[in-house]
JSON list of C-alpha atoms and ligand atoms in Angstrom, two decimals:
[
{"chain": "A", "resi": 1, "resn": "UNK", "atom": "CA", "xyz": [-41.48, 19.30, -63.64]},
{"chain": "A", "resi": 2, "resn": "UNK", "atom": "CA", "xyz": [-44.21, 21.81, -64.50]},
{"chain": "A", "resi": 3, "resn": "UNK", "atom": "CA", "xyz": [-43.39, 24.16, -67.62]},
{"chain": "A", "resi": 4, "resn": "UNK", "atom": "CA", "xyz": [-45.05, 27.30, -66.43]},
{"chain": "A", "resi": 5, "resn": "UNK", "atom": "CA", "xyz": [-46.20, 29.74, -69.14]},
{"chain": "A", "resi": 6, "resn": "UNK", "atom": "CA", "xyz": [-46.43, 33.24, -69.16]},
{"chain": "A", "resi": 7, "resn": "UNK", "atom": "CA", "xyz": [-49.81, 35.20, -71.33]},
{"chain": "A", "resi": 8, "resn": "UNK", "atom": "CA", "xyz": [-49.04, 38.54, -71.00]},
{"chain": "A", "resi": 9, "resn": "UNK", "atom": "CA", "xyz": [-53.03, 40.26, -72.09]},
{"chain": "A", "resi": 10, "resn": "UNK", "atom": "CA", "xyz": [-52.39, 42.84, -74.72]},
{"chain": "A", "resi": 11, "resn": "UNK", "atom": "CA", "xyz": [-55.52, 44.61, -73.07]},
{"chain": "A", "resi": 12, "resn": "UNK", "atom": "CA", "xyz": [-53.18, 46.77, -71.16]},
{"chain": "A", "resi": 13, "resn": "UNK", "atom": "CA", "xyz": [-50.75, 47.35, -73.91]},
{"chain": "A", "resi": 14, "resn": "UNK", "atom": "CA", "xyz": [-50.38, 50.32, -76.40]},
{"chain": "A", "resi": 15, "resn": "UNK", "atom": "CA", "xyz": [-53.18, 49.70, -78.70]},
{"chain": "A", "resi": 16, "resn": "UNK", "atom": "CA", "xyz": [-51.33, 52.19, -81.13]},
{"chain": "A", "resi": 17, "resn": "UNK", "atom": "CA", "xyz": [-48.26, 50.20, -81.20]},
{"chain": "A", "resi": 18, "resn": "UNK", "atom": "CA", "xyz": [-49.99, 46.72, -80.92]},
{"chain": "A", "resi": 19, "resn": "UNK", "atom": "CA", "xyz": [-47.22, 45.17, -83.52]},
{"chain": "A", "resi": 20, "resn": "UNK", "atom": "CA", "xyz": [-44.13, 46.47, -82.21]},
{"chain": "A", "resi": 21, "resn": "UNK", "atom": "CA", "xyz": [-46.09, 45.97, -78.22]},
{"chain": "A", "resi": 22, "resn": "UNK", "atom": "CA", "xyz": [-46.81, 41.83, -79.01]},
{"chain": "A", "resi": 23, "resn": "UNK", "atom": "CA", "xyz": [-42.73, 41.60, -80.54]},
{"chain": "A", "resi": 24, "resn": "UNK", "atom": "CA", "xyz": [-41.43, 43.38, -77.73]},
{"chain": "A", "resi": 25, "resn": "UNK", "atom": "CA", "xyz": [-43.54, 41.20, -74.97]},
{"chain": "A", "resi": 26, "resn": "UNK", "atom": "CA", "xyz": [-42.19, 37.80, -76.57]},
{"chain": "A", "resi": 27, "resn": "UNK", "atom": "CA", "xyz": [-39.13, 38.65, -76.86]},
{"chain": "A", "resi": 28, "resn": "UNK", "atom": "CA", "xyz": [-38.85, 39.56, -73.23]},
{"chain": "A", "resi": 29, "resn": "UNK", "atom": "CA", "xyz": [-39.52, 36.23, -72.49]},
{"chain": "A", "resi": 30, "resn": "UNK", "atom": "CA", "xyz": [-43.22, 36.04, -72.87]},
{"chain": "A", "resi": 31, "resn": "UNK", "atom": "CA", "xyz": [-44.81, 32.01, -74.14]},
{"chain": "A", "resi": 32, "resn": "UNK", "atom": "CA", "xyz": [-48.06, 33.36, -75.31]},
{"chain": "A", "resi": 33, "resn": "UNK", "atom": "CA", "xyz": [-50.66, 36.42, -76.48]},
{"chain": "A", "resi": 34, "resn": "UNK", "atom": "CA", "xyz": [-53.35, 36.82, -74.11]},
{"chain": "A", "resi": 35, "resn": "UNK", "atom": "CA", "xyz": [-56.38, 38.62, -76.47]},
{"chain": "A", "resi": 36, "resn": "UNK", "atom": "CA", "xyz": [-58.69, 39.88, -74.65]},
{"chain": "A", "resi": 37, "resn": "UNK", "atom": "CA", "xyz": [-62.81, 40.21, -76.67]},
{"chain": "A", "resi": 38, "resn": "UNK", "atom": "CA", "xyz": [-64.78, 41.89, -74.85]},
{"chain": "A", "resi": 39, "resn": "UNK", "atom": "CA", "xyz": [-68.46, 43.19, -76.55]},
{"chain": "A", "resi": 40, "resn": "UNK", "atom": "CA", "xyz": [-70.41, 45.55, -73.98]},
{"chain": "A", "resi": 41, "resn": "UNK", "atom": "CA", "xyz": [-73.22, 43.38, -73.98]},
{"chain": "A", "resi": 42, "resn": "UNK", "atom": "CA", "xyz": [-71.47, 39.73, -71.94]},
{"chain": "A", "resi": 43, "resn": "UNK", "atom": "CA", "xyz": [-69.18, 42.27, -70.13]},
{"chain": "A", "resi": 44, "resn": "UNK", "atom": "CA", "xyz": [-69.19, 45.79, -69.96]},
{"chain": "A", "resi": 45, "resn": "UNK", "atom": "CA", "xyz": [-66.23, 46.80, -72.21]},
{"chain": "A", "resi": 46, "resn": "UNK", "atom": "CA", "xyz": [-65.49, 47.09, -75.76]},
{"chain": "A", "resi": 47, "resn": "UNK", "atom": "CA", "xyz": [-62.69, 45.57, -77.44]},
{"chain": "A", "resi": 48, "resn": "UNK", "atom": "CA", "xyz": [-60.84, 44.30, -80.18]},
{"chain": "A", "resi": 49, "resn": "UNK", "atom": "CA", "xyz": [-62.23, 41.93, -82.75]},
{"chain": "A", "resi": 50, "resn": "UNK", "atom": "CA", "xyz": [-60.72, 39.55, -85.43]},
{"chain": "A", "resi": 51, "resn": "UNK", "atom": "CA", "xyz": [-59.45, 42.19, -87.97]},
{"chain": "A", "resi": 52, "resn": "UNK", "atom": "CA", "xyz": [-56.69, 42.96, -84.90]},
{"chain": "A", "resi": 53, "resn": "UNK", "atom": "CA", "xyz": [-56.16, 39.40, -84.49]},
{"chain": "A", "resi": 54, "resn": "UNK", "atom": "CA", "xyz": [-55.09, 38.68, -87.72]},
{"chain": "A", "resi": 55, "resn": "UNK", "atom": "CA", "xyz": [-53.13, 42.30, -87.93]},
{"chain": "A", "resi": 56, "resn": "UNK", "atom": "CA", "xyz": [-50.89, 41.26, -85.07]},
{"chain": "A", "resi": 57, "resn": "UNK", "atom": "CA", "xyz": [-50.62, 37.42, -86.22]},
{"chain": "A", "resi": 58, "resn": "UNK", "atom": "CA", "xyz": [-47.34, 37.93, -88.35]},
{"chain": "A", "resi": 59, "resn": "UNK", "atom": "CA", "xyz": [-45.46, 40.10, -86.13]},
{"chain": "A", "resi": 60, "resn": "UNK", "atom": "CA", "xyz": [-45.10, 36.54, -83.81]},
{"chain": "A", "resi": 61, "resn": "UNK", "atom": "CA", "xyz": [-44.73, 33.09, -84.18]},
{"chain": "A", "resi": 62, "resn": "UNK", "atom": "CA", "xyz": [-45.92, 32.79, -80.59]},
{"chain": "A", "resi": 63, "resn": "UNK", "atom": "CA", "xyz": [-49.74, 30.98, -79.79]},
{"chain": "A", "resi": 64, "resn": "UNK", "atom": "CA", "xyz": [-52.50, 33.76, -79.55]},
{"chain": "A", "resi": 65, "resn": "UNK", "atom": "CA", "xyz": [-54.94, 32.74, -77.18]},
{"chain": "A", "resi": 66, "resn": "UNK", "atom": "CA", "xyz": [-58.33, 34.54, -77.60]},
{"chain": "A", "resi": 67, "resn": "UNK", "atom": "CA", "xyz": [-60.30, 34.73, -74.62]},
{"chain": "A", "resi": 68, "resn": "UNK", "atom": "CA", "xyz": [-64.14, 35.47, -75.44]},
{"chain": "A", "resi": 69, "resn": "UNK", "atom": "CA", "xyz": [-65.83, 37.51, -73.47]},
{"chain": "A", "resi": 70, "resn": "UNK", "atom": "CA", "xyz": [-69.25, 37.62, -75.83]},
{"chain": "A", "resi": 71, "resn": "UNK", "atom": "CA", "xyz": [-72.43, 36.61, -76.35]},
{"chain": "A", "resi": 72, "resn": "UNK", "atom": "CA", "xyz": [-73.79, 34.77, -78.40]},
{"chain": "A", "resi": 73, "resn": "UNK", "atom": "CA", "xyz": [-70.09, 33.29, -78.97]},
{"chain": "A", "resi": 74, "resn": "UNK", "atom": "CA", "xyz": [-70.58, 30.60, -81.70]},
{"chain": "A", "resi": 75, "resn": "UNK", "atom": "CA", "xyz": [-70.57, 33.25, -84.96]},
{"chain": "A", "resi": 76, "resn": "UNK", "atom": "CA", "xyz": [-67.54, 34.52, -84.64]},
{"chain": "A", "resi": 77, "resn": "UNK", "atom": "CA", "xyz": [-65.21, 31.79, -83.73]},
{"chain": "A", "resi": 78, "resn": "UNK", "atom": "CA", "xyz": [-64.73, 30.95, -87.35]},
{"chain": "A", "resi": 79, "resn": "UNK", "atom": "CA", "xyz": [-63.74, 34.22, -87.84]},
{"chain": "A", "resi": 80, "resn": "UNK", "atom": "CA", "xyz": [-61.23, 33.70, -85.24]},
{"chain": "A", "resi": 81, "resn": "UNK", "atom": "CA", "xyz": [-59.82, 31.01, -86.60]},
{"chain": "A", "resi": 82, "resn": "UNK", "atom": "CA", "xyz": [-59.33, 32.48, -89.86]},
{"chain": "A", "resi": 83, "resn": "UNK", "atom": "CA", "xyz": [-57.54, 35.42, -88.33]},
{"chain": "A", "resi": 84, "resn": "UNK", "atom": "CA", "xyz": [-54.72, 32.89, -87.04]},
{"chain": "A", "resi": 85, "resn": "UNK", "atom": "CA", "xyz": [-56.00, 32.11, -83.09]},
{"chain": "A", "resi": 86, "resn": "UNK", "atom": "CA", "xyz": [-54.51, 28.76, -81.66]},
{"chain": "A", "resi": 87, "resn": "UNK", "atom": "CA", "xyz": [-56.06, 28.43, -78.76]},
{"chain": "A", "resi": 88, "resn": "UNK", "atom": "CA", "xyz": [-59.96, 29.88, -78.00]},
{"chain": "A", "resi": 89, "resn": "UNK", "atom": "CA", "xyz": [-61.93, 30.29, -75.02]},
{"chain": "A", "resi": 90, "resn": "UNK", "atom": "CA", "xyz": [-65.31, 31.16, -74.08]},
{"chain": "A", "resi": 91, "resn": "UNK", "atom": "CA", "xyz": [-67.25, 31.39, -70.92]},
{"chain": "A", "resi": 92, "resn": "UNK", "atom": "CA", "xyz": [-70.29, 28.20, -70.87]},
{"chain": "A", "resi": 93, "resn": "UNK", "atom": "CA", "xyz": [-73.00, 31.11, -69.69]},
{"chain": "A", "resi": 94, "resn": "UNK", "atom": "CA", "xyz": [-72.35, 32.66, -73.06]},
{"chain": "A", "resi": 95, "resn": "UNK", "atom": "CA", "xyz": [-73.10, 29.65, -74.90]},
{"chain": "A", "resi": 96, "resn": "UNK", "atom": "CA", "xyz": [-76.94, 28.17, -75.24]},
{"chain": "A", "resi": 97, "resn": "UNK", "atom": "CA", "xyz": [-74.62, 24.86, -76.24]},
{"chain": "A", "resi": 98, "resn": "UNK", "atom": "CA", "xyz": [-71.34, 24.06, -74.45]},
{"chain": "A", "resi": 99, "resn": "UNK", "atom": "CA", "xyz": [-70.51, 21.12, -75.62]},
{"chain": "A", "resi": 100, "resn": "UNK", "atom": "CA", "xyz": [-71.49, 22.08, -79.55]},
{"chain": "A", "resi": 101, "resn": "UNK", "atom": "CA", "xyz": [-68.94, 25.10, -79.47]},
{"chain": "A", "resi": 102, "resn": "UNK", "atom": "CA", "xyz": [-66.15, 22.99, -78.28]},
{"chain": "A", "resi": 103, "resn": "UNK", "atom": "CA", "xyz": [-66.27, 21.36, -80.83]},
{"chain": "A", "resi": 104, "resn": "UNK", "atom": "CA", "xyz": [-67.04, 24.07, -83.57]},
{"chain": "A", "resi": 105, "resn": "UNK", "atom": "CA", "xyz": [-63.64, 25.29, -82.04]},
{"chain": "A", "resi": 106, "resn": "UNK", "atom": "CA", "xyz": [-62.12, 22.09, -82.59]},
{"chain": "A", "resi": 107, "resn": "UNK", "atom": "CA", "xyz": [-63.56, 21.46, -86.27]},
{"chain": "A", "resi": 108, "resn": "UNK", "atom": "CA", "xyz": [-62.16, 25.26, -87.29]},
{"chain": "A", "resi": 109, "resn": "UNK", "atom": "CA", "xyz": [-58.53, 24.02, -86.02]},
{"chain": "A", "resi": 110, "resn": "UNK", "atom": "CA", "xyz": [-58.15, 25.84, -82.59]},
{"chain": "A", "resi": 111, "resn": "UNK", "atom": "CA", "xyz": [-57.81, 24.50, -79.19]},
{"chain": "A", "resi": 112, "resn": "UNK", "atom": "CA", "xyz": [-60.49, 24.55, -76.99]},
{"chain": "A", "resi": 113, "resn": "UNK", "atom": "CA", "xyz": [-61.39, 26.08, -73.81]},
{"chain": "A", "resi": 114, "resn": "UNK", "atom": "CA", "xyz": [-63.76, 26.85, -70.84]},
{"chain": "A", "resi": 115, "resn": "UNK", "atom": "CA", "xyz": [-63.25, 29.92, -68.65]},
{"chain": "A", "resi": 116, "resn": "UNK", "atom": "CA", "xyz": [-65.19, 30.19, -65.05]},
{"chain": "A", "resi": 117, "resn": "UNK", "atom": "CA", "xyz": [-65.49, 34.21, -64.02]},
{"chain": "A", "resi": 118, "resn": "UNK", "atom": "CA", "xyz": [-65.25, 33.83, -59.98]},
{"chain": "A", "resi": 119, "resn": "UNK", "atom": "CA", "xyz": [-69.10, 33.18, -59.18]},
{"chain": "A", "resi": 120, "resn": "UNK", "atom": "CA", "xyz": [-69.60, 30.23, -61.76]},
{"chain": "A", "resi": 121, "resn": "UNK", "atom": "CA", "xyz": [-69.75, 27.04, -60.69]},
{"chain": "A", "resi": 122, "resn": "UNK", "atom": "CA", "xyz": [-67.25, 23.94, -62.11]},
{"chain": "A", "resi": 123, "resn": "UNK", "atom": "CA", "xyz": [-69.95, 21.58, -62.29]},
{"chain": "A", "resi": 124, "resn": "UNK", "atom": "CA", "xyz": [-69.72, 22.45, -66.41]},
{"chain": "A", "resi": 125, "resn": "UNK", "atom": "CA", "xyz": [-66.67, 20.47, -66.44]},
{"chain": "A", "resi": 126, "resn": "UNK", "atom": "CA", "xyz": [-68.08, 17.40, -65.73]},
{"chain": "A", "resi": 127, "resn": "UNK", "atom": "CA", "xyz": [-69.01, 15.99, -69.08]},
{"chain": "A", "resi": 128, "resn": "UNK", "atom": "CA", "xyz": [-66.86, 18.13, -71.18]},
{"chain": "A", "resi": 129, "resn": "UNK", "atom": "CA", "xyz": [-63.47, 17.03, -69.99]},
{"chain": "A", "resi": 130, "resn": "UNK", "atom": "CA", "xyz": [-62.59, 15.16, -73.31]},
{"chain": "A", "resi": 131, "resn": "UNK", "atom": "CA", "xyz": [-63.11, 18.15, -75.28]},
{"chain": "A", "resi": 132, "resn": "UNK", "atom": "CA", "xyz": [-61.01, 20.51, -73.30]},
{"chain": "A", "resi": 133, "resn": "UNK", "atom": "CA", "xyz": [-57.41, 21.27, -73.45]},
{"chain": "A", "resi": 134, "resn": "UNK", "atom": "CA", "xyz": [-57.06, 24.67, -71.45]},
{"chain": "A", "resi": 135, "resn": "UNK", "atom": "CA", "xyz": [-59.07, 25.37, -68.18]},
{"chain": "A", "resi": 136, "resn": "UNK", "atom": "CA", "xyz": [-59.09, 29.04, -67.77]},
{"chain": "A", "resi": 137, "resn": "UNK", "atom": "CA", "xyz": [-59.76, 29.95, -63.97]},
{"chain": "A", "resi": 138, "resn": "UNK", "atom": "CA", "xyz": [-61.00, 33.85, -63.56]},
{"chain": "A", "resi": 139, "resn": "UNK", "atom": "CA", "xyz": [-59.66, 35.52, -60.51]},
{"chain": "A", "resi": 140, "resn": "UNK", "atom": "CA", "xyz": [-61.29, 38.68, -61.22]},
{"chain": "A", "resi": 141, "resn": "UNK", "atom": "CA", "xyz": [-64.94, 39.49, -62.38]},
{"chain": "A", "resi": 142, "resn": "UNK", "atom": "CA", "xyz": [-63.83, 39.72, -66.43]},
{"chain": "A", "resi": 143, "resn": "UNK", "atom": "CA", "xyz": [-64.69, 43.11, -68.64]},
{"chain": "A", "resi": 144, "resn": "UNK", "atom": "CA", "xyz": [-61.45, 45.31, -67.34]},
{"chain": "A", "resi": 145, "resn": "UNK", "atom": "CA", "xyz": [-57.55, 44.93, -66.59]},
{"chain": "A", "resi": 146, "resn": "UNK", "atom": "CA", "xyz": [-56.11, 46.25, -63.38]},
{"chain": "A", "resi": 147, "resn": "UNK", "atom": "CA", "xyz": [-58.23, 44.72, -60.97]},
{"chain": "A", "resi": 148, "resn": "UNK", "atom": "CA", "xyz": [-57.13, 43.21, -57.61]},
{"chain": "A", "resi": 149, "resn": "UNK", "atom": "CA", "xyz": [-56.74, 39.17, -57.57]},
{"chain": "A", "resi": 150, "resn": "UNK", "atom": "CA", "xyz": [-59.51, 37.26, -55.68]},
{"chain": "A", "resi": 151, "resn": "UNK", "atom": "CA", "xyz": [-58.01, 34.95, -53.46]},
{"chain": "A", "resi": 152, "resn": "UNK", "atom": "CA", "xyz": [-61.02, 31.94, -53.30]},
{"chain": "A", "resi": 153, "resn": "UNK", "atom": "CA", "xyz": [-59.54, 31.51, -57.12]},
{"chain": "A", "resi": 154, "resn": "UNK", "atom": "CA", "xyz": [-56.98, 29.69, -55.39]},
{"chain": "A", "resi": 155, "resn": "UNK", "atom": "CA", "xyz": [-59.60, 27.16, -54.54]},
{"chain": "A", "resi": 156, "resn": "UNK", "atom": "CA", "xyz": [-61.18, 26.56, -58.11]},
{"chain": "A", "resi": 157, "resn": "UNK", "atom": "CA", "xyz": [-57.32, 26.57, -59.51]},
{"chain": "A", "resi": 158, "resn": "UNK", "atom": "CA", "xyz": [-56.69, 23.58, -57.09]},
{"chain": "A", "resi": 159, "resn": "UNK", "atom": "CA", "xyz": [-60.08, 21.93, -57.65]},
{"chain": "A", "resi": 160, "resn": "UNK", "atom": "CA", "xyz": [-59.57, 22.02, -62.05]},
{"chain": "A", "resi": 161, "resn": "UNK", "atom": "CA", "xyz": [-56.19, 20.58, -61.33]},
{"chain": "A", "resi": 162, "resn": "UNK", "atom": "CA", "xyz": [-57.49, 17.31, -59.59]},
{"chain": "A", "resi": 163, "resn": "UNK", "atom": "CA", "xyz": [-60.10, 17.38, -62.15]},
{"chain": "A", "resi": 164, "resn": "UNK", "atom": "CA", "xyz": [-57.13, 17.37, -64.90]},
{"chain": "A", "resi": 165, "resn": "UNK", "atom": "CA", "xyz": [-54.82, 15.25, -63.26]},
{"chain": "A", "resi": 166, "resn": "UNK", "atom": "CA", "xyz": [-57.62, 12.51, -62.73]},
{"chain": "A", "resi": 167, "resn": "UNK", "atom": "CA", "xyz": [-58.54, 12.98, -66.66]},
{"chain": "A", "resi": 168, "resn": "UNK", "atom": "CA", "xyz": [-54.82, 11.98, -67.38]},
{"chain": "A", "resi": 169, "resn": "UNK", "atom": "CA", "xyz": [-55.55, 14.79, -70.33]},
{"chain": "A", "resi": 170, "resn": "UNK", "atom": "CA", "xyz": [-53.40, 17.44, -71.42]},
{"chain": "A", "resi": 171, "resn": "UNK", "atom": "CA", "xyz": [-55.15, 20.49, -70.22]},
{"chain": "A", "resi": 172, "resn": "UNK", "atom": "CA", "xyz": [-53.27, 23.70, -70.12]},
{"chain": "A", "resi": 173, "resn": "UNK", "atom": "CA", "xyz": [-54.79, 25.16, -66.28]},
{"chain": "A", "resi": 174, "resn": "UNK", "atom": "CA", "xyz": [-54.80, 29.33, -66.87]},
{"chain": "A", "resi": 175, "resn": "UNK", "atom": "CA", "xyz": [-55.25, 31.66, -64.51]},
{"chain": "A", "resi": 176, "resn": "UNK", "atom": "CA", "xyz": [-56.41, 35.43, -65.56]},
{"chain": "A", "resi": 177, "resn": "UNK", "atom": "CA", "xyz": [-56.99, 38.40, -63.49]},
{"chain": "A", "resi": 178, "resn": "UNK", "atom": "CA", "xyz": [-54.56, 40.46, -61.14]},
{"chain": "A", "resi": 179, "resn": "UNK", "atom": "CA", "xyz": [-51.55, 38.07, -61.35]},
{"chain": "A", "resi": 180, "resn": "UNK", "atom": "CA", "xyz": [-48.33, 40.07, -60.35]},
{"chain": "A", "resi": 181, "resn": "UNK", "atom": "CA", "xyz": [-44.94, 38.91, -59.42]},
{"chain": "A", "resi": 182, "resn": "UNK", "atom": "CA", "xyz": [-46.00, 38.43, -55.41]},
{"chain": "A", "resi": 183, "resn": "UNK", "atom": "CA", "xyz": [-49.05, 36.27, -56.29]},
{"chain": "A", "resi": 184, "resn": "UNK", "atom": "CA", "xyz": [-48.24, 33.96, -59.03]},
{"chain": "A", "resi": 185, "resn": "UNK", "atom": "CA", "xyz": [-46.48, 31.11, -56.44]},
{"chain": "A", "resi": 186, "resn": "UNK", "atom": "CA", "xyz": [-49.43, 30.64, -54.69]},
{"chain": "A", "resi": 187, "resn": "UNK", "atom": "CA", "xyz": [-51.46, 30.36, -57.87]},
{"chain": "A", "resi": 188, "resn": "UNK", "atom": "CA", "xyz": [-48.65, 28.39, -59.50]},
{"chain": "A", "resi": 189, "resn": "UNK", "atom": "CA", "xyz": [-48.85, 26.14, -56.07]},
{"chain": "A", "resi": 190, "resn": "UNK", "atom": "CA", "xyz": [-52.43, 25.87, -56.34]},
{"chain": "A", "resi": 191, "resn": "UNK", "atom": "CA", "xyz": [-52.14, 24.47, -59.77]},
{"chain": "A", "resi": 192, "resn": "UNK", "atom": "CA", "xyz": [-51.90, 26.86, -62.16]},
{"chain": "A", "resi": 193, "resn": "UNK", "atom": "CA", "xyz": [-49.37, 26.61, -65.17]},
{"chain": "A", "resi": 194, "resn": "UNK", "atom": "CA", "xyz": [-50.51, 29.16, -67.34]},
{"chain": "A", "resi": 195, "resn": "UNK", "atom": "CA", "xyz": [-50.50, 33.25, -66.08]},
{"chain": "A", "resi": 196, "resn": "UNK", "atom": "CA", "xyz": [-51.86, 35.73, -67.82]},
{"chain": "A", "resi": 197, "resn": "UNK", "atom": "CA", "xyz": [-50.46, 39.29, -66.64]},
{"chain": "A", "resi": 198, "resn": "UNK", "atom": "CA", "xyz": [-52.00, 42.54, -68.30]},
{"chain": "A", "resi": 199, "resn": "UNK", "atom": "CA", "xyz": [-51.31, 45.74, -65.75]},
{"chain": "A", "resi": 200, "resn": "UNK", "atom": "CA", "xyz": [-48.39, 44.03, -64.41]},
{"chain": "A", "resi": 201, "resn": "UNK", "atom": "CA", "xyz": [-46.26, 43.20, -67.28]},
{"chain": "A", "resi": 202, "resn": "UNK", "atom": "CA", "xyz": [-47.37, 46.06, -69.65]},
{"chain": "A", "resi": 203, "resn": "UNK", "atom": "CA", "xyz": [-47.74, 48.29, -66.61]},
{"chain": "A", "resi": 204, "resn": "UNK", "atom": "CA", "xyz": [-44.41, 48.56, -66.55]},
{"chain": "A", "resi": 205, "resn": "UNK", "atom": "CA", "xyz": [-41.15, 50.07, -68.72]},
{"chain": "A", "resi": 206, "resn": "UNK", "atom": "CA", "xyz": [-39.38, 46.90, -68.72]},
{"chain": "A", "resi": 207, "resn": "UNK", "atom": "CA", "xyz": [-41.19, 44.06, -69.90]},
{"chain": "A", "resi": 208, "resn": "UNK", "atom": "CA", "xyz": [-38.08, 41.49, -69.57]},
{"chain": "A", "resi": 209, "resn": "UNK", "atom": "CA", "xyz": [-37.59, 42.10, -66.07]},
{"chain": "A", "resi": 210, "resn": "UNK", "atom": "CA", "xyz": [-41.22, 41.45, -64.64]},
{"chain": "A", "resi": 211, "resn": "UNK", "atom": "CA", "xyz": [-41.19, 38.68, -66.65]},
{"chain": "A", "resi": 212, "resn": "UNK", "atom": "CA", "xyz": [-37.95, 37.61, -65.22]},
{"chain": "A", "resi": 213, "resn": "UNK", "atom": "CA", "xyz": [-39.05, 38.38, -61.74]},
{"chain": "A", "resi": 214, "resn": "UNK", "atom": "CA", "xyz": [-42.06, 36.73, -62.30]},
{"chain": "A", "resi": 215, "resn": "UNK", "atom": "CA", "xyz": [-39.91, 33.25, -63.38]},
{"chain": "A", "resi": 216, "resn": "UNK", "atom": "CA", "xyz": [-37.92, 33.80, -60.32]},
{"chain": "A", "resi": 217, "resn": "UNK", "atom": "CA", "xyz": [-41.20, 33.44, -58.22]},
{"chain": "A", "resi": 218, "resn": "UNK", "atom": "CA", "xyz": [-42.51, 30.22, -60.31]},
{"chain": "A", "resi": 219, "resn": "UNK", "atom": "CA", "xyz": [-38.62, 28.76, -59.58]},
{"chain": "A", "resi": 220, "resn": "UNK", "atom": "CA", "xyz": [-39.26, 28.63, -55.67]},
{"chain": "A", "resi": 221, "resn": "UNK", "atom": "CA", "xyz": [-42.40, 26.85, -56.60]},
{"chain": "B", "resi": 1, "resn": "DX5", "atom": "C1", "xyz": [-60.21, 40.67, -67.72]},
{"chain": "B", "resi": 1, "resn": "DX5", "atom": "C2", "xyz": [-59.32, 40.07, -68.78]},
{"chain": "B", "resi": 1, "resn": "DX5", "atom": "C3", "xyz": [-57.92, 39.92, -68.34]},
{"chain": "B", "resi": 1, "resn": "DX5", "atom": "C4", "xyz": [-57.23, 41.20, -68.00]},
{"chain": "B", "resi": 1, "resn": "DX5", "atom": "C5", "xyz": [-56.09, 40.93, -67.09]},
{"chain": "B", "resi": 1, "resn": "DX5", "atom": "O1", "xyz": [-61.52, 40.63, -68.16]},
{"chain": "B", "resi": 1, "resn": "DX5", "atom": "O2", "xyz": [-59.79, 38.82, -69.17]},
{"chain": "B", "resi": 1, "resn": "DX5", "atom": "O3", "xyz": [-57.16, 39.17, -69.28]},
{"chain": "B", "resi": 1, "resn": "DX5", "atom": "O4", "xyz": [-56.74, 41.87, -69.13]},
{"chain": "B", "resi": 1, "resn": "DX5", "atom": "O5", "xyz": [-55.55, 42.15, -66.71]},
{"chain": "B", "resi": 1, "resn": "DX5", "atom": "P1", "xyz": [-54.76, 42.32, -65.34]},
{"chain": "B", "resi": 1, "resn": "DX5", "atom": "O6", "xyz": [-53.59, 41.39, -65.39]},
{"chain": "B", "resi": 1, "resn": "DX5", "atom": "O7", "xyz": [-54.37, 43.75, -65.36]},
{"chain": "B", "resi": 1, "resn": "DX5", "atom": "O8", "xyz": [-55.72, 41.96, -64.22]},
{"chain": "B", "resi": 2, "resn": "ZN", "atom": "ZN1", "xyz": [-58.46, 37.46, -70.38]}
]
């Protein structure tokens, strides 16, 4: 059976009560810290950095995965790393090198991961696969929370999971953009094990209960 995580994206939280906002989320039921970098130059939005990271690293023993949104990427993944990430993505167009920063994520003690906005092609799996272990499918166009899902996601969630399953690795398959409780089956059924939920989860008063609704819907799956 699938375990099915849930990455609630602190991008939509209370940025003034980020400590008390990341406790609160896990113990609602939440698996993991979505962290959101965004630089204005790779996407249009300006975000939070490594000195945050490592600010809300004690207040949960919980993985924090930091999704890159910048370019160049490879300078500050150390940084990263320092500031207590477990798990770090980046998109391949903002690296010159794909295959060097997987593994400069790799030597600095993270896991690694690619992440494919909805208009890039999954041809930059093909000779990575060994150094992977999350695939991180965008289903919106990344730089902002609270946009609506694009359905041909579906398609690339259920073409990385024959890609995984033929690898016979142990890739973590993520999806991130507009997940809400009446669209994570069918990307759950598509593939997907991982969901991160910004609006929809911090959206609301009660964190436990979309999260709980949300594990109601993955159930049926
Ligand atoms: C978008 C970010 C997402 C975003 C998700 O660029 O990568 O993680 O915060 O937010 P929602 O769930 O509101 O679409
Ligand atoms: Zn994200």
């Amino acid at each position: 059976m699938t375990t099915f995580r849930i990455a609630p994206s602190i991008l939509s939280a209370d940025f003034a009560r980020l400590g008390e906002e990341v406790r609160n989320v896990i113990t609602a039921g939440a698996d993991i810290i979505h962290f959101d970098v965004m630089d204005n130059h790779y996407v249009p939005n300006l975000t939070i950095g490594p000195l945050v990271c490592q600010a809300i690293r004690p207040h949960v023993k919980a993985p924090i995965d930091v999704h890159l949104m910048v370019k160049p990427v490879d300078r500050i993944i150390p940084d990263f790393a320092k500031a207590g990430a477990d798990i770090i993505t980046f998109h391949p167009e903002a690296s010159e090198h794909i295959d060097r920063t997987l593994q400069l994520i790799k030597d600095n003690g993270c896991k690694a991961g690619l992440v494919f906005n909805p208009g890039t092609p999954m041809h930059y799996l093909d000779h990575v696969m060994d150094k992977l272990d999350m695939i991180l499918i965008m289903s919106v166009n990344p730089g902002f929370g609270g946009q609506s899902f694009i359905p041909e996601a579906l398609n690339k969630i259920a073409y990385a999971r024959r890609k995984i399953d033929e690898s016979g690795r142990d890739i973590l398959l993520e999806v991130d953009g507009g997940i809400k409780v009446e669209n994570i089956a069918a990307a759950a059924r598509a593939g997907a094990d991982t969901f991160v939920a910004g609006s929809a989860i911090f959206g609301q008063p009660d964190y436990k209960a979309v999260i709980d609704a949300m594990r109601a819907q993955l159930a049926t799956v």
